[in-house]
Each structure stands twice: as C-alpha cells, then as structure tokens.
PDB file of C-alpha atoms in Angstrom:
ATOM      1  CA  MET A   1    -175.623 -89.051-112.002  1.00  0.00           C
ATOM      2  CA  LYS A   2    -174.558 -86.137-114.192  1.00  0.00           C
ATOM      3  CA  VAL A   3    -172.602 -83.326-112.522  1.00  0.00           C
ATOM      4  CA  ILE A   4    -173.390 -79.861-113.866  1.00  0.00           C
ATOM      5  CA  ASN A   5    -170.766 -77.187-113.495  1.00  0.00           C
ATOM      6  CA  LEU A   6    -172.936 -74.183-112.610  1.00  0.00           C
ATOM      7  CA  HIS A   7    -170.011 -71.773-112.721  1.00  0.00           C
ATOM      8  CA  GLN A   8    -169.190 -72.825-116.284  1.00  0.00           C
ATOM      9  CA  GLU A   9    -172.860 -72.597-117.247  1.00  0.00           C
ATOM     10  CA  GLU A  10    -173.041 -69.058-115.817  1.00  0.00           C
ATOM     11  CA  LYS A  11    -169.825 -68.091-117.585  1.00  0.00           C
ATOM     12  CA  GLU A  12    -171.207 -69.300-120.919  1.00  0.00           C
ATOM     13  CA  MET A  13    -174.477 -67.453-120.322  1.00  0.00           C
ATOM     14  CA  ILE A  14    -172.542 -64.248-119.584  1.00  0.00           C
ATOM     15  CA  GLN A  15    -170.433 -64.686-122.729  1.00  0.00           C
ATOM     16  CA  LEU A  16    -173.546 -65.157-124.850  1.00  0.00           C
ATOM     17  CA  ALA A  17    -175.094 -62.052-123.270  1.00  0.00           C
ATOM     18  CA  VAL A  18    -171.919 -60.070-124.055  1.00  0.00           C
ATOM     19  CA  GLU A  19    -172.455 -61.108-127.679  1.00  0.00           C
ATOM     20  CA  ASN A  20    -175.981 -59.585-127.485  1.00  0.00           C
ATOM     21  CA  ASN A  21    -177.787 -62.913-127.307  1.00  0.00           C
ATOM     22  CA  ARG A  22    -181.229 -61.739-126.120  1.00  0.00           C
ATOM     23  CA  GLN A  23    -182.131 -65.133-124.666  1.00  0.00           C
ATOM     24  CA  ALA A  24    -179.002 -65.149-122.493  1.00  0.00           C
ATOM     25  CA  GLN A  25    -179.711 -61.577-121.398  1.00  0.00           C
ATOM     26  CA  GLN A  26    -183.270 -62.593-120.504  1.00  0.00           C
ATOM     27  CA  GLN A  27    -181.936 -65.557-118.516  1.00  0.00           C
ATOM     28  CA  ILE A  28    -179.681 -63.256-116.511  1.00  0.00           C
ATOM     29  CA  TYR A  29    -182.593 -60.909-115.848  1.00  0.00           C
ATOM     30  CA  SER A  30    -184.946 -63.756-114.891  1.00  0.00           C
ATOM     31  CA  ARG A  31    -182.419 -65.392-112.607  1.00  0.00           C
ATOM     32  CA  PHE A  32    -181.365 -62.287-110.684  1.00  0.00           C
ATOM     33  CA  SER A  33    -184.267 -59.803-110.886  1.00  0.00           C
ATOM     34  CA  PRO A  34    -186.241 -61.011-107.837  1.00  0.00           C
ATOM     35  CA  LYS A  35    -183.247 -60.705-105.522  1.00  0.00           C
ATOM     36  CA  MET A  36    -182.084 -57.442-107.099  1.00  0.00           C
ATOM     37  CA  LEU A  37    -185.538 -55.912-106.708  1.00  0.00           C
ATOM     38  CA  SER A  38    -185.452 -56.744-103.009  1.00  0.00           C
ATOM     39  CA  ILE A  39    -182.066 -55.008-102.774  1.00  0.00           C
ATOM     40  CA  CYS A  40    -183.392 -51.885-104.524  1.00  0.00           C
ATOM     41  CA  ARG A  41    -186.449 -52.015-102.274  1.00  0.00           C
ATOM     42  CA  LEU A  42    -184.177 -51.860 -99.201  1.00  0.00           C
ATOM     43  CA  TYR A  43    -183.063 -48.397-100.250  1.00  0.00           C
ATOM     44  CA  VAL A  44    -186.144 -47.026-101.994  1.00  0.00           C
ATOM     45  CA  LYS A  45    -189.517 -47.194-100.267  1.00  0.00           C
ATOM     46  CA  ASP A  46    -191.678 -46.879-103.381  1.00  0.00           C
ATOM     47  CA  LEU A  47    -191.913 -50.212-105.210  1.00  0.00           C
ATOM     48  CA  GLN A  48    -192.374 -48.637-108.648  1.00  0.00           C
ATOM     49  CA  GLN A  49    -189.284 -46.460-108.211  1.00  0.00           C
ATOM     50  CA  ALA A  50    -187.346 -49.507-106.949  1.00  0.00           C
ATOM     51  CA  GLU A  51    -188.415 -51.421-110.074  1.00  0.00           C
ATOM     52  CA  ASP A  52    -187.336 -48.519-112.295  1.00  0.00           C
ATOM     53  CA  ILE A  53    -183.931 -48.430-110.590  1.00  0.00           C
ATOM     54  CA  MET A  54    -183.592 -52.190-110.946  1.00  0.00           C
ATOM     55  CA  ILE A  55    -184.356 -52.046-114.669  1.00  0.00           C
ATOM     56  CA  THR A  56    -181.940 -49.145-115.178  1.00  0.00           C
ATOM     57  CA  SER A  57    -179.303 -51.086-113.250  1.00  0.00           C
ATOM     58  CA  PHE A  58    -179.836 -54.192-115.358  1.00  0.00           C
ATOM     59  CA  MET A  59    -179.475 -52.114-118.519  1.00  0.00           C
ATOM     60  CA  LYS A  60    -176.207 -50.744-117.131  1.00  0.00           C
ATOM     61  CA  ALA A  61    -175.049 -54.235-116.107  1.00  0.00           C
ATOM     62  CA  LEU A  62    -175.898 -55.793-119.468  1.00  0.00           C
ATOM     63  CA  SER A  63    -174.208 -53.021-121.413  1.00  0.00           C
ATOM     64  CA  ASN A  64    -171.072 -53.404-119.253  1.00  0.00           C
ATOM     65  CA  LEU A  65    -170.951 -57.200-119.071  1.00  0.00           C
ATOM     66  CA  LYS A  66    -167.684 -57.263-120.983  1.00  0.00           C
ATOM     67  CA  THR A  67    -166.027 -55.584-117.977  1.00  0.00           C
ATOM     68  CA  PHE A  68    -166.988 -58.435-115.620  1.00  0.00           C
ATOM     69  CA  GLU A  69    -163.717 -60.301-115.035  1.00  0.00           C
ATOM     70  CA  HIS A  70    -165.062 -63.517-113.429  1.00  0.00           C
ATOM     71  CA  ASN A  71    -162.854 -62.899-110.368  1.00  0.00           C
ATOM     72  CA  GLY A  72    -165.717 -62.731-107.917  1.00  0.00           C
ATOM     73  CA  SER A  73    -169.370 -63.567-107.780  1.00  0.00           C
ATOM     74  CA  PHE A  74    -171.455 -62.417-110.730  1.00  0.00           C
ATOM     75  CA  GLU A  75    -174.382 -61.851-108.387  1.00  0.00           C
ATOM     76  CA  GLY A  76    -172.159 -59.654-106.208  1.00  0.00           C
ATOM     77  CA  TRP A  77    -171.118 -57.649-109.264  1.00  0.00           C
ATOM     78  CA  ILE A  78    -174.743 -57.011-110.230  1.00  0.00           C
ATOM     79  CA  ARG A  79    -175.642 -56.272-106.610  1.00  0.00           C
ATOM     80  CA  ARG A  80    -172.990 -53.564-106.415  1.00  0.00           C
ATOM     81  CA  ILE A  81    -174.426 -51.924-109.538  1.00  0.00           C
ATOM     82  CA  MET A  82    -177.913 -52.009-107.942  1.00  0.00           C
ATOM     83  CA  VAL A  83    -176.684 -50.428-104.701  1.00  0.00           C
ATOM     84  CA  ASN A  84    -174.754 -47.710-106.544  1.00  0.00           C
ATOM     85  CA  GLU A  85    -177.796 -46.882-108.682  1.00  0.00           C
ATOM     86  CA  CYS A  86    -179.973 -46.652-105.567  1.00  0.00           C
ATOM     87  CA  ILE A  87    -177.491 -44.294-103.934  1.00  0.00           C
ATOM     88  CA  SER A  88    -177.343 -42.168-107.094  1.00  0.00           C
ATOM     89  CA  PHE A  89    -181.126 -42.050-107.287  1.00  0.00           C
ATOM     90  CA  LEU A  90    -181.446 -40.973-103.663  1.00  0.00           C
ATOM     91  CA  ARG A  91    -178.764 -38.322-104.052  1.00  0.00           C
ATOM     92  CA  VAL A  92    -180.528 -36.798-107.053  1.00  0.00           C
ATOM     93  CA  HIS A  93    -184.171 -37.144-106.009  1.00  0.00           C
ATOM     94  CA  LYS A  94    -184.250 -37.213-102.246  1.00  0.00           C
ATOM     95  CA  LYS A  95    -181.414 -34.913-101.308  1.00  0.00           C
ATOM     96  CA  VAL A  96    -180.429 -37.211 -98.431  1.00  0.00           C
ATOM     97  CA  SER A  97    -178.973 -35.316 -95.524  1.00  0.00           C
ATOM     98  CA  TYR A  98    -176.697 -36.634 -92.832  1.00  0.00           C
ATOM     99  CA  ILE A  99    -176.535 -35.178 -89.374  1.00  0.00           C
ATOM    100  CA  GLU A 100    -172.928 -34.468 -88.498  1.00  0.00           C
ATOM    101  CA  ASP A 101    -172.397 -35.694 -84.971  1.00  0.00           C
ATOM    102  CA  ALA A 102    -169.234 -34.773 -83.173  1.00  0.00           C
ATOM    103  CA  PHE A 103    -170.205 -37.475 -80.700  1.00  0.00           C
ATOM    104  CA  TYR A 104    -171.688 -40.852 -81.320  1.00  0.00           C
ATOM    105  CA  LEU A 105    -172.256 -43.760 -79.040  1.00  0.00           C
ATOM    106  CA  GLU A 106    -170.780 -46.940 -80.452  1.00  0.00           C
ATOM    107  CA  GLU A 107    -172.988 -49.607 -79.049  1.00  0.00           C
ATOM    108  CA  SER A 108    -172.578 -53.295 -79.582  1.00  0.00           C
ATOM    109  CA  THR A 109    -176.293 -53.680 -79.161  1.00  0.00           C
ATOM    110  CA  GLU A 110    -177.711 -56.401 -81.299  1.00  0.00           C
ATOM    111  CA  ILE A 111    -181.156 -55.640 -82.601  1.00  0.00           C
ATOM    112  CA  ASP A 112    -183.565 -58.204 -81.212  1.00  0.00           C
ATOM    113  CA  ALA A 113    -186.186 -58.667 -83.920  1.00  0.00           C
ATOM    114  CA  PHE A 114    -187.791 -61.638 -82.068  1.00  0.00           C
ATOM    115  CA  ASP A 115    -190.532 -63.128 -84.268  1.00  0.00           C
ATOM    116  CA  LEU A 116    -191.127 -60.266 -86.682  1.00  0.00           C
ATOM    117  CA  GLU A 117    -192.109 -60.928 -90.262  1.00  0.00           C
ATOM    118  CA  THR A 118    -189.794 -59.728 -93.031  1.00  0.00           C
ATOM    119  CA  GLU A 119    -192.420 -57.195 -94.119  1.00  0.00           C
ATOM    120  CA  ASP A 120    -192.561 -55.746 -90.595  1.00  0.00           C
ATOM    121  CA  ILE A 121    -188.791 -55.356 -90.461  1.00  0.00           C
ATOM    122  CA  GLN A 122    -188.784 -53.757 -93.930  1.00  0.00           C
ATOM    123  CA  LEU A 123    -191.473 -51.306 -92.824  1.00  0.00           C
ATOM    124  CA  MET A 124    -189.400 -50.360 -89.773  1.00  0.00           C
ATOM    125  CA  ILE A 125    -186.329 -49.802 -91.956  1.00  0.00           C
ATOM    126  CA  ASP A 126    -188.475 -47.772 -94.394  1.00  0.00           C
ATOM    127  CA  ASN A 127    -189.499 -45.496 -91.540  1.00  0.00           C
ATOM    128  CA  LEU A 128    -185.904 -44.544 -90.767  1.00  0.00           C
ATOM    129  CA  PRO A 129    -184.712 -41.156 -92.013  1.00  0.00           C
ATOM    130  CA  ASP A 130    -183.059 -41.630 -95.417  1.00  0.00           C
ATOM    131  CA  GLY A 131    -179.506 -41.060 -94.178  1.00  0.00           C
ATOM    132  CA  TYR A 132    -179.894 -43.542 -91.323  1.00  0.00           C
ATOM    133  CA  LYS A 133    -181.536 -46.067 -93.638  1.00  0.00           C
ATOM    134  CA  MET A 134    -178.831 -45.835 -96.283  1.00  0.00           C
ATOM    135  CA  VAL A 135    -175.971 -46.282 -93.819  1.00  0.00           C
ATOM    136  CA  PHE A 136    -177.819 -49.073 -91.983  1.00  0.00           C
ATOM    137  CA  ASN A 137    -178.408 -50.973 -95.242  1.00  0.00           C
ATOM    138  CA  LEU A 138    -174.852 -50.499 -96.471  1.00  0.00           C
ATOM    139  CA  TYR A 139    -173.384 -51.628 -93.148  1.00  0.00           C
ATOM    140  CA  ALA A 140    -175.797 -54.250 -91.816  1.00  0.00           C
ATOM    141  CA  ILE A 141    -177.132 -55.714 -95.062  1.00  0.00           C
ATOM    142  CA  GLU A 142    -174.390 -55.160 -97.633  1.00  0.00           C
ATOM    143  CA  GLY A 143    -171.469 -55.600 -95.229  1.00  0.00           C
ATOM    144  CA  TYR A 144    -169.517 -52.463 -96.104  1.00  0.00           C
ATOM    145  CA  LYS A 145    -167.106 -50.961 -93.552  1.00  0.00           C
ATOM    146  CA  HIS A 146    -167.599 -47.391 -92.315  1.00  0.00           C
ATOM    147  CA  LYS A 147    -164.586 -46.196 -94.302  1.00  0.00           C
ATOM    148  CA  GLU A 148    -166.125 -47.593 -97.527  1.00  0.00           C
ATOM    149  CA  ILE A 149    -169.549 -46.140 -96.697  1.00  0.00           C
ATOM    150  CA  ALA A 150    -168.016 -42.740 -96.018  1.00  0.00           C
ATOM    151  CA  ALA A 151    -166.264 -42.799 -99.398  1.00  0.00           C
ATOM    152  CA  MET A 152    -169.407 -43.961-101.230  1.00  0.00           C
ATOM    153  CA  LEU A 153    -171.638 -41.323 -99.670  1.00  0.00           C
ATOM    154  CA  GLY A 154    -169.132 -38.479 -99.428  1.00  0.00           C
ATOM    155  CA  ILE A 155    -169.398 -38.211 -95.640  1.00  0.00           C
ATOM    156  CA  ASN A 156    -166.998 -38.566 -92.717  1.00  0.00           C
ATOM    157  CA  GLU A 157    -166.380 -41.991 -91.227  1.00  0.00           C
ATOM    158  CA  GLY A 158    -167.645 -40.695 -87.872  1.00  0.00           C
ATOM    159  CA  THR A 159    -170.865 -39.566 -89.528  1.00  0.00           C
ATOM    160  CA  SER A 160    -171.342 -43.070 -90.917  1.00  0.00           C
ATOM    161  CA  LYS A 161    -170.869 -44.553 -87.439  1.00  0.00           C
ATOM    162  CA  SER A 162    -173.235 -42.006 -85.955  1.00  0.00           C
ATOM    163  CA  GLN A 163    -175.934 -42.666 -88.547  1.00  0.00           C
ATOM    164  CA  LEU A 164    -175.682 -46.412 -87.868  1.00  0.00           C
ATOM    165  CA  SER A 165    -175.871 -45.886 -84.123  1.00  0.00           C
ATOM    166  CA  HIS A 166    -178.976 -43.717 -84.451  1.00  0.00           C
ATOM    167  CA  ALA A 167    -180.587 -46.167 -86.903  1.00  0.00           C
ATOM    168  CA  ARG A 168    -180.029 -49.097 -84.539  1.00  0.00           C
ATOM    169  CA  LYS A 169    -181.452 -47.144 -81.633  1.00  0.00           C
ATOM    170  CA  ILE A 170    -184.602 -46.204 -83.565  1.00  0.00           C
ATOM    171  CA  LEU A 171    -185.063 -49.754 -84.865  1.00  0.00           C
ATOM    172  CA  GLN A 172    -184.710 -51.198 -81.367  1.00  0.00           C
ATOM    173  CA  GLN A 173    -187.269 -48.674 -80.074  1.00  0.00           C
ATOM    174  CA  GLN A 174    -189.681 -49.695 -82.841  1.00  0.00           C
ATOM    175  CA  ILE A 175    -189.124 -53.382 -82.064  1.00  0.00           C
ATOM    176  CA  ASN A 176    -189.641 -52.802 -78.336  1.00  0.00           C
ATOM    177  CA  ALA A 177    -192.857 -50.910 -79.054  1.00  0.00           C
ATOM    178  CA  THR A 178    -194.046 -53.786 -81.247  1.00  0.00           C
ATOM    179  CA  LYS A 179    -193.176 -56.295 -78.505  1.00  0.00           C
ATOM    180  CA  LYS A 180    -195.174 -54.302 -75.945  1.00  0.00           C
ATOM    181  CA  PHE A 181    -198.110 -54.122 -78.321  1.00  0.00           C
ATOM    182  CA  ASP A 182    -197.927 -57.845 -79.152  1.00  0.00           C
ATOM    183  CA  TYR A 183    -197.509 -58.935 -75.547  1.00  0.00           C
ATOM    184  CA  GLY A 184    -200.185 -56.506 -74.406  1.00  0.00           C
ATOM    185  CA  THR A 185    -202.767 -57.955 -76.794  1.00  0.00           C
ATOM    186  CA  LYS A 186    -202.095 -61.628 -76.032  1.00  0.00           C
TER     187      LYS A 186
END
C-alpha cells in the first residue's frame, strides 16, 4: 500500500499556484470552493452575492498565496479571507447596525434543533437581523471569542454578547414554533 502525504501534496500545489500555475490555482479553487461558498452563504442571504464574494475572496487568496506561511491549516487561512470579505461586503452594502445593550442576559441555553434539515436551520439564521446573524455566525460557527468579534466588527464586547444572546433567543423561538407546527400536524 502506498502512503500519500496529503500535507506535502497540498504544499506543492500551493507552491505551484504561487508561481502562477493555472492548473494548481484551479485545483485549489475546485477543492475548496464548495465549502467556501457555504461559508459565504452563512453571512449573505443572496446566493449570487455569496458567489461573487467567494470569487473575490479566492482572487484575493490566490494573489496573496505567497504570504501563507504553512503554520496552520490552509483551509482555515482561506476561510478567514472569506469571512473577512463577507464582513466587508455587509459593512459597505447593508450598513449592519448593532443594538447597544447596557444589559444582556448571558444564557447557557443550548439551541435544540431536534430533527431540522440544514436548509431549515440556514433559513432561520437568514431571518435573523444582520447584526445578530453576523455575531452568531462568528461565535457559534467560526468559533471566535467575543473580544475577537468586537475587534473585527468595531463594537463593544458587551454588544457582541448581547447580539449573540438575542440571536439564540430568536432561533430557539423559531425552532419551538417549528416543533409546535410539526407536532401539531402529525
């Protein structure tokens, strides 16, 4: 059995792409574009706009490949570019606003999504106000801490916590309403 070193293969592909090898660049795009589109789609409701952001982000990633230091995951590096582009897009086009709460309720409530389909959950997240959605995605999906989110979005750490708390509450209400509907029709 032949053992293939995937990390070395990826490193070689990246090096070729840095040298403007179009085939290597296409391989990077083909390998990562489905996942990166789903990341862009988390932040931007419109699929066409999400695709545009993804393509712009890939152009940025490919033109800056020489700065990738191979210290962490290549996918994580590209992902960060995608998230930052989504945030920039929303800042410019949506004028996202955040409600400054002097008080927020920090709940340890886990969202019980029971047997919902991925599309249903995405629709519920899409229906959140933009500020809530952005903080929820950055915290719950991307794994950023409130301090990092606050710095990325130019808001207070308390505002980040508040937005997350409100987002969770709305999502749980939507899930509960769906449960009632589902159980009521069975």
